Amino acid sequence: MNVFDSPPTRPLYRNFQDGVLPPNFCPSYVSSVKRSPRQPLVPLPQTVSELTGPTFAPPENIQPVDLTKGPHGQALGERILVSGRVLDEDGRAVAGTFVEIWQANAAGRYLHARDQHDAPLDPNFIGCASLVTDTKGRFAFETIRPGEYPWRNHYNAWRPAHIHFSVFGPAFATRLITQMYFPGDPLLPFDPIFNSVRSQTARERLIALFDWETTVPEYALGYRFEIVLRGRQETPMENKP
């Protein structure tokens, strides 16, 4: 089955709105209080190597990445299929883009030494992968729906289920980072990171769309997530290059 046979379910064009980029200083996101700069940022000249690479040859057809198969068996949790495209502001495909993804496991824990959440690790789930978009800007991967986890930002603070995306674009200097959320998550209204994007319309672009066409019977639900770089309908990012 081709996971891209179904037409896009979200219009590509909307008027650009303020509030797409989250502010550096966001008091409700407690750690930003000490980390955010107090003075205007000073742009620095970029070197040729920063602006010209690396480049990746896009594959003709998308090669889905599977995060669910571990060294000793299948990862635990609800299987999901995530597919989408990387686009520019005019809806044109961005081919050959290096994309990184990482996430918590089904219990809400990352495979990282600094994650001390009292939840089990899954020996068959590493929770990270990389891929390159094809000639049509497409990507696809199979994974486990990540679990929610507490993060001590405030009393009874829980992060909603999310998957991190890093998109490098034409050069390392253009790297953008964002998070994909899931529709209907009851934690979204309470999450200061999600709500640091002030525009409601922009926040909606961070929520994946359930995709019936890519859902596999008795196996996995499908979700569609499209990433728009800059300009009209740009996807909100955590950083600003």
PDB file of C-alpha atoms in Angstrom:
ATOM      1  CA  MET A   1       0.000   0.000   0.000  1.00  0.00           C
ATOM      2  CA  ASN A   2       1.289   3.460  -0.905  1.00  0.00           C
ATOM      3  CA  VAL A   3       0.893   5.647   2.177  1.00  0.00           C
ATOM      4  CA  PHE A   4       0.779   8.754  -0.038  1.00  0.00           C
ATOM      5  CA  ASP A   5      -2.163   7.821  -2.256  1.00  0.00           C
ATOM      6  CA  SER A   6      -4.583   9.884  -0.170  1.00  0.00           C
ATOM      7  CA  PRO A   7      -4.838  13.622  -0.983  1.00  0.00           C
ATOM      8  CA  PRO A   8      -3.705  16.243   1.541  1.00  0.00           C
ATOM      9  CA  THR A   9      -6.410  16.840   4.142  1.00  0.00           C
ATOM     10  CA  ARG A  10      -5.191  20.312   5.118  1.00  0.00           C
ATOM     11  CA  PRO A  11      -5.037  23.374   2.807  1.00  0.00           C
ATOM     12  CA  LEU A  12      -1.498  24.500   2.003  1.00  0.00           C
ATOM     13  CA  TYR A  13      -2.097  28.239   2.087  1.00  0.00           C
ATOM     14  CA  ARG A  14      -3.152  30.513   4.920  1.00  0.00           C
ATOM     15  CA  ASN A  15      -2.392  34.108   5.704  1.00  0.00           C
ATOM     16  CA  PHE A  16       0.725  34.462   7.810  1.00  0.00           C
ATOM     17  CA  GLN A  17      -0.087  35.307  11.417  1.00  0.00           C
ATOM     18  CA  ASP A  18       1.937  36.714  14.272  1.00  0.00           C
ATOM     19  CA  GLY A  19       2.605  34.379  17.167  1.00  0.00           C
ATOM     20  CA  VAL A  20       3.976  31.482  15.133  1.00  0.00           C
ATOM     21  CA  LEU A  21       7.415  31.524  16.734  1.00  0.00           C
ATOM     22  CA  PRO A  22       7.390  30.994  20.501  1.00  0.00           C
ATOM     23  CA  PRO A  23       9.129  33.759  22.464  1.00  0.00           C
ATOM     24  CA  ASN A  24      12.540  33.112  24.006  1.00  0.00           C
ATOM     25  CA  PHE A  25      11.199  34.269  27.370  1.00  0.00           C
ATOM     26  CA  CYS A  26       8.067  32.400  28.428  1.00  0.00           C
ATOM     27  CA  PRO A  27       7.463  32.546  32.227  1.00  0.00           C
ATOM     28  CA  SER A  28       5.041  29.607  32.199  1.00  0.00           C
ATOM     29  CA  TYR A  29       7.861  27.508  30.713  1.00  0.00           C
ATOM     30  CA  VAL A  30       9.986  27.848  33.823  1.00  0.00           C
ATOM     31  CA  SER A  31      13.385  26.819  32.472  1.00  0.00           C
ATOM     32  CA  SER A  32      13.163  29.526  29.782  1.00  0.00           C
ATOM     33  CA  VAL A  33      13.323  32.213  32.484  1.00  0.00           C
ATOM     34  CA  LYS A  34      17.025  31.606  33.124  1.00  0.00           C
ATOM     35  CA  ARG A  35      17.964  30.382  29.659  1.00  0.00           C
ATOM     36  CA  SER A  36      16.439  33.146  27.545  1.00  0.00           C
ATOM     37  CA  PRO A  37      18.638  36.099  26.480  1.00  0.00           C
ATOM     38  CA  ARG A  38      17.940  39.492  28.034  1.00  0.00           C
ATOM     39  CA  GLN A  39      19.572  41.508  25.254  1.00  0.00           C
ATOM     40  CA  PRO A  40      18.769  41.663  21.520  1.00  0.00           C
ATOM     41  CA  LEU A  41      20.387  38.866  19.561  1.00  0.00           C
ATOM     42  CA  VAL A  42      23.395  39.786  17.427  1.00  0.00           C
ATOM     43  CA  PRO A  43      23.462  38.118  13.989  1.00  0.00           C
ATOM     44  CA  LEU A  44      26.848  36.636  13.117  1.00  0.00           C
ATOM     45  CA  PRO A  45      28.230  36.194   9.602  1.00  0.00           C
ATOM     46  CA  GLN A  46      28.037  32.634   8.369  1.00  0.00           C
ATOM     47  CA  THR A  47      30.807  30.715   6.676  1.00  0.00           C
ATOM     48  CA  VAL A  48      30.549  29.136   3.255  1.00  0.00           C
ATOM     49  CA  SER A  49      30.579  25.656   4.783  1.00  0.00           C
ATOM     50  CA  GLU A  50      27.638  26.581   7.025  1.00  0.00           C
ATOM     51  CA  LEU A  51      25.579  27.730   4.056  1.00  0.00           C
ATOM     52  CA  THR A  52      26.389  25.088   1.460  1.00  0.00           C
ATOM     53  CA  GLY A  53      25.909  21.717   3.007  1.00  0.00           C
ATOM     54  CA  PRO A  54      25.798  18.956   3.638  1.00  0.00           C
ATOM     55  CA  THR A  55      23.635  17.795   0.757  1.00  0.00           C
ATOM     56  CA  PHE A  56      21.855  14.465   0.419  1.00  0.00           C
ATOM     57  CA  ALA A  57      20.704  12.735  -2.741  1.00  0.00           C
ATOM     58  CA  PRO A  58      16.935  12.213  -2.461  1.00  0.00           C
ATOM     59  CA  PRO A  59      15.694   8.674  -3.117  1.00  0.00           C
ATOM     60  CA  GLU A  60      13.214   8.246  -5.954  1.00  0.00           C
ATOM     61  CA  ASN A  61      10.744   6.517  -3.641  1.00  0.00           C
ATOM     62  CA  ILE A  62      10.266   6.861   0.063  1.00  0.00           C
ATOM     63  CA  GLN A  63      11.832   4.194   2.248  1.00  0.00           C
ATOM     64  CA  PRO A  64       9.804   3.986   5.497  1.00  0.00           C
ATOM     65  CA  VAL A  65      11.864   3.705   8.681  1.00  0.00           C
ATOM     66  CA  ASP A  66      10.787   1.171  11.327  1.00  0.00           C
ATOM     67  CA  LEU A  67      11.465   2.096  14.965  1.00  0.00           C
ATOM     68  CA  THR A  68       9.447  -0.801  16.377  1.00  0.00           C
ATOM     69  CA  LYS A  69      11.880  -3.638  15.677  1.00  0.00           C
ATOM     70  CA  GLY A  70      14.487  -3.937  18.413  1.00  0.00           C
ATOM     71  CA  PRO A  71      17.530  -6.185  18.741  1.00  0.00           C
ATOM     72  CA  HIS A  72      15.549  -8.886  20.551  1.00  0.00           C
ATOM     73  CA  GLY A  73      11.985  -8.432  19.329  1.00  0.00           C
ATOM     74  CA  GLN A  74       9.071  -6.060  18.892  1.00  0.00           C
ATOM     75  CA  ALA A  75       8.814  -2.843  20.904  1.00  0.00           C
ATOM     76  CA  LEU A  76       5.943  -2.591  23.375  1.00  0.00           C
ATOM     77  CA  GLY A  77       3.068  -0.195  22.825  1.00  0.00           C
ATOM     78  CA  GLU A  78       0.555   0.992  20.257  1.00  0.00           C
ATOM     79  CA  ARG A  79       2.010   0.882  16.733  1.00  0.00           C
ATOM     80  CA  ILE A  80       1.441   3.972  14.591  1.00  0.00           C
ATOM     81  CA  LEU A  81       2.381   4.949  11.033  1.00  0.00           C
ATOM     82  CA  VAL A  82       3.492   8.560  10.514  1.00  0.00           C
ATOM     83  CA  SER A  83       3.859  10.003   7.029  1.00  0.00           C
ATOM     84  CA  GLY A  84       4.110  13.488   5.614  1.00  0.00           C
ATOM     85  CA  ARG A  85       6.046  15.941   3.481  1.00  0.00           C
ATOM     86  CA  VAL A  86       8.524  18.764   3.931  1.00  0.00           C
ATOM     87  CA  LEU A  87       7.323  21.755   1.895  1.00  0.00           C
ATOM     88  CA  ASP A  88       8.288  25.352   1.257  1.00  0.00           C
ATOM     89  CA  GLU A  89       5.828  28.210   1.722  1.00  0.00           C
ATOM     90  CA  ASP A  90       4.436  27.746  -1.801  1.00  0.00           C
ATOM     91  CA  GLY A  91       3.683  24.064  -1.286  1.00  0.00           C
ATOM     92  CA  ARG A  92       6.684  22.853  -3.282  1.00  0.00           C
ATOM     93  CA  ALA A  93       8.443  19.710  -2.123  1.00  0.00           C
ATOM     94  CA  VAL A  94      11.785  20.051  -0.356  1.00  0.00           C
ATOM     95  CA  ALA A  95      13.645  16.984  -1.591  1.00  0.00           C
ATOM     96  CA  GLY A  96      16.757  15.487  -0.040  1.00  0.00           C
ATOM     97  CA  THR A  97      16.140  17.000   3.391  1.00  0.00           C
ATOM     98  CA  PHE A  98      17.835  15.275   6.322  1.00  0.00           C
ATOM     99  CA  VAL A  99      15.237  14.625   9.039  1.00  0.00           C
ATOM    100  CA  GLU A 100      15.881  13.329  12.554  1.00  0.00           C
ATOM    101  CA  ILE A 101      13.160  12.018  14.868  1.00  0.00           C
ATOM    102  CA  TRP A 102      13.284  11.078  18.542  1.00  0.00           C
ATOM    103  CA  GLN A 103      10.711  10.295  21.193  1.00  0.00           C
ATOM    104  CA  ALA A 104       9.890   8.637  24.513  1.00  0.00           C
ATOM    105  CA  ASN A 105       8.771   5.022  24.645  1.00  0.00           C
ATOM    106  CA  ALA A 106       5.225   3.856  25.372  1.00  0.00           C
ATOM    107  CA  ALA A 107       5.800   4.343  29.114  1.00  0.00           C
ATOM    108  CA  GLY A 108       6.930   7.938  28.636  1.00  0.00           C
ATOM    109  CA  ARG A 109      10.674   7.464  29.084  1.00  0.00           C
ATOM    110  CA  TYR A 110      13.581   8.381  26.831  1.00  0.00           C
ATOM    111  CA  LEU A 111      16.600   6.161  26.353  1.00  0.00           C
ATOM    112  CA  HIS A 112      18.864   8.838  27.819  1.00  0.00           C
ATOM    113  CA  ALA A 113      21.047   8.899  30.927  1.00  0.00           C
ATOM    114  CA  ARG A 114      19.489  12.152  32.160  1.00  0.00           C
ATOM    115  CA  ASP A 115      15.932  10.829  31.982  1.00  0.00           C
ATOM    116  CA  GLN A 116      15.257   9.698  35.543  1.00  0.00           C
ATOM    117  CA  HIS A 117      11.495   9.232  35.154  1.00  0.00           C
ATOM    118  CA  ASP A 118      10.365   6.244  37.209  1.00  0.00           C
ATOM    119  CA  ALA A 119       9.080   4.323  34.206  1.00  0.00           C
ATOM    120  CA  PRO A 120      10.417   1.176  32.537  1.00  0.00           C
ATOM    121  CA  LEU A 121      12.795   1.216  29.609  1.00  0.00           C
ATOM    122  CA  ASP A 122      11.995  -0.977  26.625  1.00  0.00           C
ATOM    123  CA  PRO A 123      15.099  -2.895  25.479  1.00  0.00           C
ATOM    124  CA  ASN A 124      13.562  -3.177  22.008  1.00  0.00           C
ATOM    125  CA  PHE A 125      12.845   0.525  21.537  1.00  0.00           C
ATOM    126  CA  ILE A 126      15.682   2.968  20.907  1.00  0.00           C
ATOM    127  CA  GLY A 127      13.335   5.831  20.035  1.00  0.00           C
ATOM    128  CA  CYS A 128      15.383   7.707  17.437  1.00  0.00           C
ATOM    129  CA  ALA A 129      16.061   7.520  13.719  1.00  0.00           C
ATOM    130  CA  SER A 130      17.074   9.591  10.717  1.00  0.00           C
ATOM    131  CA  LEU A 131      15.902   9.673   7.124  1.00  0.00           C
ATOM    132  CA  VAL A 132      16.085  11.707   3.924  1.00  0.00           C
ATOM    133  CA  THR A 133      12.998  13.009   2.120  1.00  0.00           C
ATOM    134  CA  ASP A 134      12.442  11.633  -1.374  1.00  0.00           C
ATOM    135  CA  THR A 135      12.121  13.590  -4.619  1.00  0.00           C
ATOM    136  CA  LYS A 136       8.586  14.619  -3.622  1.00  0.00           C
ATOM    137  CA  GLY A 137       9.620  15.764  -0.145  1.00  0.00           C
ATOM    138  CA  ARG A 138       7.992  12.756   1.521  1.00  0.00           C
ATOM    139  CA  PHE A 139       8.930  10.835   4.637  1.00  0.00           C
ATOM    140  CA  ALA A 140       7.367   7.897   6.482  1.00  0.00           C
ATOM    141  CA  PHE A 141       8.128   5.863   9.564  1.00  0.00           C
ATOM    142  CA  GLU A 142       6.581   3.256  11.811  1.00  0.00           C
ATOM    143  CA  THR A 143       6.889   3.743  15.543  1.00  0.00           C
ATOM    144  CA  ILE A 144       5.198   3.378  18.915  1.00  0.00           C
ATOM    145  CA  ARG A 145       2.854   6.061  20.176  1.00  0.00           C
ATOM    146  CA  PRO A 146       4.914   7.828  22.870  1.00  0.00           C
ATOM    147  CA  GLY A 147       3.649   7.977  26.425  1.00  0.00           C
ATOM    148  CA  GLU A 148       3.054  11.100  28.472  1.00  0.00           C
ATOM    149  CA  TYR A 149       5.514  11.900  31.253  1.00  0.00           C
ATOM    150  CA  PRO A 150       5.872  14.258  34.249  1.00  0.00           C
ATOM    151  CA  TRP A 151       8.444  17.027  33.910  1.00  0.00           C
ATOM    152  CA  ARG A 152       8.357  19.115  37.123  1.00  0.00           C
ATOM    153  CA  ASN A 153       7.823  22.453  35.393  1.00  0.00           C
ATOM    154  CA  HIS A 154       4.964  23.202  37.791  1.00  0.00           C
ATOM    155  CA  TYR A 155       2.649  21.306  40.113  1.00  0.00           C
ATOM    156  CA  ASN A 156       1.263  18.171  38.449  1.00  0.00           C
ATOM    157  CA  ALA A 157       2.971  18.992  35.150  1.00  0.00           C
ATOM    158  CA  TRP A 158       2.724  16.379  32.396  1.00  0.00           C
ATOM    159  CA  ARG A 159       3.946  16.610  28.836  1.00  0.00           C
ATOM    160  CA  PRO A 160       1.466  15.471  26.186  1.00  0.00           C
ATOM    161  CA  ALA A 161       2.471  12.687  23.814  1.00  0.00           C
ATOM    162  CA  HIS A 162       4.798  14.094  21.168  1.00  0.00           C
ATOM    163  CA  ILE A 163       7.502  13.238  18.646  1.00  0.00           C
ATOM    164  CA  HIS A 164      10.494  15.528  18.082  1.00  0.00           C
ATOM    165  CA  PHE A 165      11.509  16.476  14.532  1.00  0.00           C
ATOM    166  CA  SER A 166      14.773  18.053  13.395  1.00  0.00           C
ATOM    167  CA  VAL A 167      14.838  19.268   9.776  1.00  0.00           C
ATOM    168  CA  PHE A 168      18.175  20.404   8.374  1.00  0.00           C
ATOM    169  CA  GLY A 169      17.106  21.913   5.053  1.00  0.00           C
ATOM    170  CA  PRO A 170      19.882  22.906   2.617  1.00  0.00           C
ATOM    171  CA  ALA A 171      22.542  23.450   5.318  1.00  0.00           C
ATOM    172  CA  PHE A 172      23.273  22.839   8.991  1.00  0.00           C
ATOM    173  CA  ALA A 173      22.743  26.549   9.669  1.00  0.00           C
ATOM    174  CA  THR A 174      19.108  26.195   8.593  1.00  0.00           C
ATOM    175  CA  ARG A 175      18.284  23.426  11.061  1.00  0.00           C
ATOM    176  CA  LEU A 176      14.780  23.719  12.495  1.00  0.00           C
ATOM    177  CA  ILE A 177      13.337  21.759  15.419  1.00  0.00           C
ATOM    178  CA  THR A 178       9.684  21.158  16.243  1.00  0.00           C
ATOM    179  CA  GLN A 179       7.332  18.686  17.918  1.00  0.00           C
ATOM    180  CA  MET A 180       4.386  16.731  16.543  1.00  0.00           C
ATOM    181  CA  TYR A 181       1.385  16.232  18.826  1.00  0.00           C
ATOM    182  CA  PHE A 182      -1.666  13.985  18.577  1.00  0.00           C
ATOM    183  CA  PRO A 183      -5.305  14.980  18.051  1.00  0.00           C
ATOM    184  CA  GLY A 184      -7.581  14.900  21.074  1.00  0.00           C
ATOM    185  CA  ASP A 185      -4.791  14.824  23.665  1.00  0.00           C
ATOM    186  CA  PRO A 186      -6.340  16.152  26.920  1.00  0.00           C
ATOM    187  CA  LEU A 187      -2.965  17.503  28.099  1.00  0.00           C
ATOM    188  CA  LEU A 188      -2.540  20.018  25.264  1.00  0.00           C
ATOM    189  CA  PRO A 189      -4.471  22.877  26.957  1.00  0.00           C
ATOM    190  CA  PHE A 190      -2.219  22.555  30.027  1.00  0.00           C
ATOM    191  CA  ASP A 191       1.177  22.323  28.310  1.00  0.00           C
ATOM    192  CA  PRO A 192       3.199  25.584  28.415  1.00  0.00           C
ATOM    193  CA  ILE A 193       5.531  24.465  25.628  1.00  0.00           C
ATOM    194  CA  PHE A 194       2.695  23.791  23.192  1.00  0.00           C
ATOM    195  CA  ASN A 195       0.917  26.979  24.265  1.00  0.00           C
ATOM    196  CA  SER A 196       4.031  29.140  23.981  1.00  0.00           C
ATOM    197  CA  VAL A 197       3.004  29.342  20.319  1.00  0.00           C
ATOM    198  CA  ARG A 198       0.537  32.188  20.756  1.00  0.00           C
ATOM    199  CA  SER A 199      -1.405  31.717  17.527  1.00  0.00           C
ATOM    200  CA  GLN A 200      -4.134  29.085  17.828  1.00  0.00           C
ATOM    201  CA  THR A 201      -3.997  28.538  14.078  1.00  0.00           C
ATOM    202  CA  ALA A 202      -0.269  27.901  14.285  1.00  0.00           C
ATOM    203  CA  ARG A 203      -0.696  25.533  17.229  1.00  0.00           C
ATOM    204  CA  GLU A 204      -3.116  23.476  15.161  1.00  0.00           C
ATOM    205  CA  ARG A 205      -0.324  22.936  12.630  1.00  0.00           C
ATOM    206  CA  LEU A 206       1.638  21.106  15.317  1.00  0.00           C
ATOM    207  CA  ILE A 207      -1.095  18.479  15.682  1.00  0.00           C
ATOM    208  CA  ALA A 208      -0.928  15.517  13.314  1.00  0.00           C
ATOM    209  CA  LEU A 209      -4.020  14.562  11.357  1.00  0.00           C
ATOM    210  CA  PHE A 210      -5.483  11.101  11.726  1.00  0.00           C
ATOM    211  CA  ASP A 211      -5.137   9.422   8.335  1.00  0.00           C
ATOM    212  CA  TRP A 212      -7.649   6.694   7.566  1.00  0.00           C
ATOM    213  CA  GLU A 213      -6.021   5.952   4.218  1.00  0.00           C
ATOM    214  CA  THR A 214      -2.703   4.940   5.785  1.00  0.00           C
ATOM    215  CA  THR A 215      -4.253   3.073   8.710  1.00  0.00           C
ATOM    216  CA  VAL A 216      -3.570  -0.662   8.367  1.00  0.00           C
ATOM    217  CA  PRO A 217      -6.430  -2.947   9.522  1.00  0.00           C
ATOM    218  CA  GLU A 218      -5.691  -4.809  12.747  1.00  0.00           C
ATOM    219  CA  TYR A 219      -2.156  -3.400  12.802  1.00  0.00           C
ATOM    220  CA  ALA A 220      -1.596   0.361  13.201  1.00  0.00           C
ATOM    221  CA  LEU A 221      -3.275   3.778  13.023  1.00  0.00           C
ATOM    222  CA  GLY A 222      -1.986   6.277  10.485  1.00  0.00           C
ATOM    223  CA  TYR A 223      -1.169   9.953  11.048  1.00  0.00           C
ATOM    224  CA  ARG A 224      -0.240  12.678   8.568  1.00  0.00           C
ATOM    225  CA  PHE A 225       2.135  15.503   9.541  1.00  0.00           C
ATOM    226  CA  GLU A 226       3.329  18.098   7.064  1.00  0.00           C
ATOM    227  CA  ILE A 227       6.213  20.447   7.813  1.00  0.00           C
ATOM    228  CA  VAL A 228       6.247  23.833   6.088  1.00  0.00           C
ATOM    229  CA  LEU A 229       9.523  25.763   6.193  1.00  0.00           C
ATOM    230  CA  ARG A 230       9.184  29.535   6.642  1.00  0.00           C
ATOM    231  CA  GLY A 231       6.640  31.939   5.191  1.00  0.00           C
ATOM    232  CA  ARG A 232       2.942  31.291   4.832  1.00  0.00           C
ATOM    233  CA  GLN A 233       1.656  28.445   6.989  1.00  0.00           C
ATOM    234  CA  GLU A 234       5.097  27.715   8.376  1.00  0.00           C
ATOM    235  CA  THR A 235       5.270  25.055  11.050  1.00  0.00           C
ATOM    236  CA  PRO A 236       6.064  26.576  14.475  1.00  0.00           C
ATOM    237  CA  MET A 237       9.643  25.801  15.465  1.00  0.00           C
ATOM    238  CA  GLU A 238      11.477  25.767  18.786  1.00  0.00           C
ATOM    239  CA  ASN A 239      14.467  27.593  17.343  1.00  0.00           C
ATOM    240  CA  LYS A 240      14.987  30.440  14.887  1.00  0.00           C
ATOM    241  CA  PRO A 241      18.058  30.155  12.641  1.00  0.00           C
TER     242      PRO A 241
END
